[in-house]
CSV table of C-alpha atoms in Angstrom, one decimal:
chain,number,residue,atom,x,y,z
A,1,MET,CA,22.7,-52.0,-163.7
A,2,GLY,CA,22.8,-55.7,-162.8
A,3,MET,CA,22.8,-57.1,-159.5
A,4,ALA,CA,26.5,-57.6,-158.9
A,5,SER,CA,27.7,-54.4,-160.5
A,6,SER,CA,25.1,-52.4,-158.1
A,7,PHE,CA,26.6,-54.1,-155.0
A,8,THR,CA,30.0,-53.2,-156.2
A,9,ALA,CA,29.1,-49.5,-156.7
A,10,LEU,CA,27.7,-49.4,-153.2
A,11,ALA,CA,30.5,-51.4,-151.6
A,12,ASP,CA,31.6,-48.3,-149.6
A,13,GLY,CA,28.1,-47.2,-148.7
A,14,ILE,CA,26.0,-48.7,-146.1
A,15,THR,CA,23.2,-51.6,-146.0
A,16,ILE,CA,20.4,-51.3,-143.7
A,17,ALA,CA,18.4,-54.6,-142.6
A,18,LEU,CA,14.8,-53.8,-142.1
A,19,PRO,CA,12.0,-56.3,-140.6
A,20,LYS,CA,9.3,-57.6,-142.6
A,21,GLY,CA,5.9,-57.4,-140.7
A,22,ARG,CA,4.4,-54.8,-138.1
A,23,ILE,CA,7.2,-52.6,-137.7
A,24,LEU,CA,8.3,-52.3,-141.2
A,25,ALA,CA,5.8,-49.0,-141.7
A,26,ASP,CA,7.5,-47.3,-138.7
A,27,ALA,CA,11.1,-48.1,-139.7
A,28,LEU,CA,10.3,-47.0,-143.2
A,29,ALA,CA,8.8,-43.8,-141.8
A,30,LEU,CA,11.9,-42.9,-139.7
A,31,LEU,CA,14.3,-43.7,-142.4
A,32,LYS,CA,12.5,-41.6,-145.0
A,33,LYS,CA,12.9,-38.5,-142.5
A,34,ALA,CA,16.8,-38.9,-143.0
A,35,GLY,CA,16.2,-39.3,-146.9
A,36,PHE,CA,16.1,-42.9,-147.1
A,37,ASP,CA,13.1,-43.6,-149.2
A,38,GLY,CA,12.2,-47.6,-148.6
A,39,GLU,CA,8.5,-47.4,-149.7
A,40,ALA,CA,9.3,-49.7,-152.8
A,41,LEU,CA,9.8,-52.6,-150.0
A,42,ALA,CA,6.3,-52.0,-148.7
A,43,ASP,CA,4.7,-51.4,-152.0
A,44,ASP,CA,6.0,-54.8,-153.3
A,45,SER,CA,5.9,-57.7,-150.9
A,46,ARG,CA,8.2,-59.6,-153.5
A,47,LYS,CA,10.8,-57.1,-153.3
A,48,LEU,CA,13.9,-57.8,-150.6
A,49,ILE,CA,16.6,-55.6,-151.8
A,50,LEU,CA,16.5,-51.9,-152.6
A,51,ASP,CA,19.2,-50.0,-153.9
A,52,LEU,CA,19.4,-46.2,-153.1
A,53,PRO,CA,22.3,-44.9,-155.0
A,54,GLU,CA,21.8,-41.4,-154.5
A,55,ARG,CA,22.3,-42.2,-150.7
A,56,ARG,CA,25.1,-44.6,-151.3
A,57,ALA,CA,22.7,-47.2,-149.4
A,58,ARG,CA,21.0,-50.7,-150.1
A,59,LEU,CA,18.1,-51.6,-148.1
A,60,LEU,CA,17.3,-55.4,-147.3
A,61,LEU,CA,13.8,-56.6,-146.3
A,62,LEU,CA,14.4,-59.8,-143.8
A,63,ARG,CA,12.7,-61.5,-141.3
A,64,ASN,CA,13.0,-60.1,-137.7
A,65,SER,CA,14.7,-62.8,-136.1
A,66,ASP,CA,17.4,-63.0,-138.8
A,67,ILE,CA,18.3,-59.5,-138.7
A,68,PRO,CA,20.8,-59.9,-135.7
A,69,THR,CA,22.7,-62.6,-137.7
A,70,TYR,CA,23.0,-60.3,-140.9
A,71,VAL,CA,24.4,-57.2,-138.6
A,72,GLU,CA,26.8,-59.3,-136.7
A,73,TYR,CA,28.3,-61.1,-139.7
A,74,GLY,CA,28.6,-58.0,-141.6
A,75,ALA,CA,26.2,-58.8,-144.5
A,76,ALA,CA,24.4,-55.6,-143.2
A,77,ASP,CA,26.3,-52.8,-141.5
A,78,MET,CA,23.0,-51.5,-139.7
A,79,GLY,CA,19.2,-53.1,-138.8
A,80,ILE,CA,16.3,-52.5,-137.0
A,81,VAL,CA,15.0,-55.2,-134.7
A,82,GLY,CA,13.0,-55.7,-131.8
A,83,LYS,CA,14.7,-55.8,-128.4
A,84,ASP,CA,12.9,-58.9,-127.7
A,85,ILE,CA,15.0,-60.8,-130.3
A,86,LEU,CA,18.4,-59.2,-129.4
A,87,GLN,CA,17.8,-60.4,-126.0
A,88,GLU,CA,16.6,-63.8,-127.0
A,89,GLN,CA,19.7,-64.1,-129.5
A,90,LEU,CA,22.7,-62.2,-127.8
A,91,LYS,CA,24.5,-61.5,-130.7
A,92,ASP,CA,27.6,-59.5,-130.6
A,93,VAL,CA,26.2,-56.2,-132.3
A,94,TYR,CA,26.6,-52.3,-131.0
A,95,GLU,CA,22.9,-51.0,-130.2
A,96,PRO,CA,23.1,-47.0,-130.2
A,97,LEU,CA,19.2,-46.3,-130.2
A,98,ASP,CA,16.3,-47.1,-128.9
A,99,LEU,CA,13.7,-46.0,-131.7
A,100,GLN,CA,10.8,-45.8,-129.4
A,101,PHE,CA,8.3,-47.7,-131.8
A,102,GLY,CA,7.1,-51.2,-132.0
A,103,ALA,CA,6.3,-51.4,-128.3
A,104,CYS,CA,5.4,-55.0,-126.8
A,105,ARG,CA,5.9,-57.1,-124.1
A,106,LEU,CA,6.6,-60.5,-123.8
A,107,VAL,CA,4.7,-62.3,-121.1
A,108,VAL,CA,3.7,-65.7,-119.6
A,109,ALA,CA,0.1,-66.5,-120.5
A,110,ARG,CA,-2.2,-69.5,-119.8
A,111,PRO,CA,-5.9,-70.7,-120.4
A,112,ARG,CA,-8.7,-68.7,-118.4
A,113,ASP,CA,-10.0,-71.7,-116.8
A,114,TYR,CA,-6.5,-73.3,-115.9
A,115,SER,CA,-6.7,-74.8,-112.3
A,116,ARG,CA,-2.8,-74.4,-111.3
A,117,PRO,CA,-2.0,-71.5,-109.1
A,118,ALA,CA,-1.4,-68.2,-111.1
A,119,ASP,CA,1.7,-67.5,-108.7
A,120,ALA,CA,4.8,-69.1,-110.0
A,121,VAL,CA,6.2,-69.8,-106.9
A,122,ASN,CA,3.4,-72.6,-106.5
A,123,TRP,CA,4.2,-73.8,-109.7
A,124,SER,CA,5.9,-77.5,-110.1
A,125,HIS,CA,6.8,-79.1,-113.4
A,126,ILE,CA,4.9,-77.3,-116.6
A,127,LYS,CA,5.2,-77.4,-120.2
A,128,VAL,CA,5.7,-74.3,-121.9
A,129,ALA,CA,5.3,-73.5,-125.5
A,130,THR,CA,7.3,-70.6,-127.1
A,131,LYS,CA,9.9,-69.5,-129.8
A,132,TYR,CA,11.7,-67.4,-127.1
A,133,MET,CA,13.5,-70.6,-125.5
A,134,ARG,CA,16.4,-68.7,-123.9
A,135,LEU,CA,14.3,-66.1,-122.3
A,136,ALA,CA,11.7,-68.4,-121.0
A,137,GLU,CA,14.4,-70.9,-119.5
A,138,GLU,CA,16.1,-67.8,-118.0
A,139,HIS,CA,12.8,-66.5,-116.4
A,140,PHE,CA,11.7,-70.0,-114.9
A,141,SER,CA,15.1,-71.0,-113.8
A,142,LYS,CA,15.3,-67.6,-111.7
A,143,LYS,CA,11.9,-68.6,-110.1
A,144,GLY,CA,13.0,-72.3,-109.3
A,145,VAL,CA,10.5,-73.7,-111.6
A,146,GLN,CA,11.2,-76.8,-113.3
A,147,VAL,CA,9.8,-76.3,-117.1
A,148,GLU,CA,9.7,-78.5,-120.3
A,149,LEU,CA,10.1,-76.0,-123.1
A,150,ILE,CA,8.6,-76.7,-126.4
A,151,TYR,CA,9.6,-74.5,-129.6
A,152,LEU,CA,6.8,-73.2,-131.7
A,153,GLY,CA,7.7,-71.1,-134.5
A,154,GLY,CA,3.8,-69.4,-134.5
A,155,SER,CA,0.6,-69.6,-133.6
A,156,VAL,CA,2.0,-70.3,-130.0
A,157,GLU,CA,-1.5,-69.3,-128.5
A,158,LEU,CA,-3.1,-72.6,-129.6
A,159,ALA,CA,-0.7,-74.8,-127.9
A,160,PRO,CA,-2.4,-74.6,-124.5
A,161,LEU,CA,-5.9,-74.9,-126.0
A,162,ILE,CA,-5.1,-78.4,-127.4
A,163,GLY,CA,-3.1,-79.7,-124.5
A,164,LEU,CA,0.3,-79.3,-125.9
A,165,SER,CA,1.4,-77.1,-123.2
A,166,ASP,CA,0.4,-75.5,-119.9
A,167,TYR,CA,1.6,-72.3,-120.5
A,168,ILE,CA,3.0,-70.0,-123.4
A,169,VAL,CA,5.7,-67.2,-123.4
A,170,ASP,CA,4.8,-64.9,-126.3
A,171,LEU,CA,4.8,-61.2,-127.3
A,172,VAL,CA,1.7,-59.3,-126.9
A,173,GLN,CA,0.6,-55.5,-127.9
A,174,SER,CA,-2.7,-55.2,-126.8
A,175,GLY,CA,-3.7,-58.5,-125.3
A,176,ARG,CA,-6.4,-58.9,-127.6
A,177,THR,CA,-5.4,-62.1,-129.3
A,178,LEU,CA,-4.7,-63.6,-125.7
A,179,HIS,CA,-8.2,-62.7,-124.6
A,180,GLU,CA,-9.7,-64.0,-128.2
A,181,ASN,CA,-8.3,-67.2,-127.5
A,182,GLY,CA,-9.3,-67.5,-123.9
A,183,LEU,CA,-5.6,-67.0,-122.6
A,184,VAL,CA,-4.8,-64.7,-119.7
A,185,GLU,CA,-1.2,-62.7,-118.9
A,186,VAL,CA,0.2,-64.3,-115.6
A,187,GLU,CA,3.6,-62.2,-115.9
A,188,GLU,CA,5.5,-59.9,-117.5
A,189,ILE,CA,9.0,-60.9,-118.6
A,190,MET,CA,10.2,-57.8,-120.5
A,191,TYR,CA,9.2,-54.7,-122.4
A,192,SER,CA,10.3,-54.5,-125.9
A,193,THR,CA,10.8,-51.7,-128.5
A,194,ALA,CA,12.6,-51.4,-131.9
A,195,ARG,CA,16.4,-50.8,-131.7
A,196,LEU,CA,18.9,-49.6,-134.0
A,197,VAL,CA,21.7,-52.2,-134.2
A,198,VAL,CA,25.4,-51.7,-135.9
A,199,ASN,CA,27.9,-54.0,-137.1
A,200,ARG,CA,31.1,-53.5,-134.8
A,201,ALA,CA,33.5,-53.7,-137.7
A,202,SER,CA,31.4,-51.6,-139.9
A,203,GLN,CA,31.3,-48.8,-137.2
A,204,LYS,CA,34.8,-48.1,-137.7
A,205,THR,CA,35.4,-48.7,-141.2
A,206,LYS,CA,32.4,-46.8,-142.4
A,207,TYR,CA,32.1,-44.5,-139.3
A,208,GLU,CA,31.0,-41.0,-140.9
A,209,PRO,CA,28.1,-42.2,-142.9
A,210,MET,CA,26.8,-44.4,-140.1
A,211,MET,CA,27.4,-42.0,-137.4
A,212,HIS,CA,25.7,-39.4,-139.3
A,213,LEU,CA,22.6,-41.4,-139.8
A,214,VAL,CA,22.6,-42.3,-136.0
A,215,HIS,CA,22.9,-38.8,-135.3
A,216,GLN,CA,20.1,-37.9,-137.7
A,217,LEU,CA,17.6,-40.6,-136.1
A,218,ARG,CA,18.8,-39.6,-132.6
A,219,THR,CA,17.8,-35.9,-133.5
A,220,TYR,CA,14.3,-37.1,-135.0
A,221,LEU,CA,13.7,-39.0,-131.9
A,222,SER,CA,14.3,-36.5,-129.4
């Protein structure tokens, strides 16, 4: 069956967007409990689409940060994505479930030997490197701190070590990466876990299969 005919056959099924990276294994394990076996996505790093005709479903493997856009525009009916991404992007999607895995924290960090006061109340103008531009701006604005935000898509912890920034705003799990790079946590901005998100139109047009899956997942999580 070709790609076009496969897509047509699944048109009244559901498309679920899954994130590449650290939470994919947990996402696949949870979906497998509901009968959606997506292990082929984990086994083949080049595979980005997996059709499950027996479940009238299609799985997409996407960058975490792209999933809210796919779901908002209806290219995917549902998706699994970190709460940090949802708060950063503020896309118009329905968020029915906290999936309770992928726990991490968005924090402010600085070099261990940095000379400025750790208390943000005493900060003046600082440079902050991050990929969370909206959340960082909101955080420092609430504290009345003037910041110059520098967008970086990766290796953010390098920025203060070479003088590009004074601080960083980044996700941490154990904090080991910060420690290994001579950085210390200053403040926590938010706690994040993986969430199930749903396209608002699909929730109405495909209500029965989608809400059945939501109910299944909620049962497994309880």
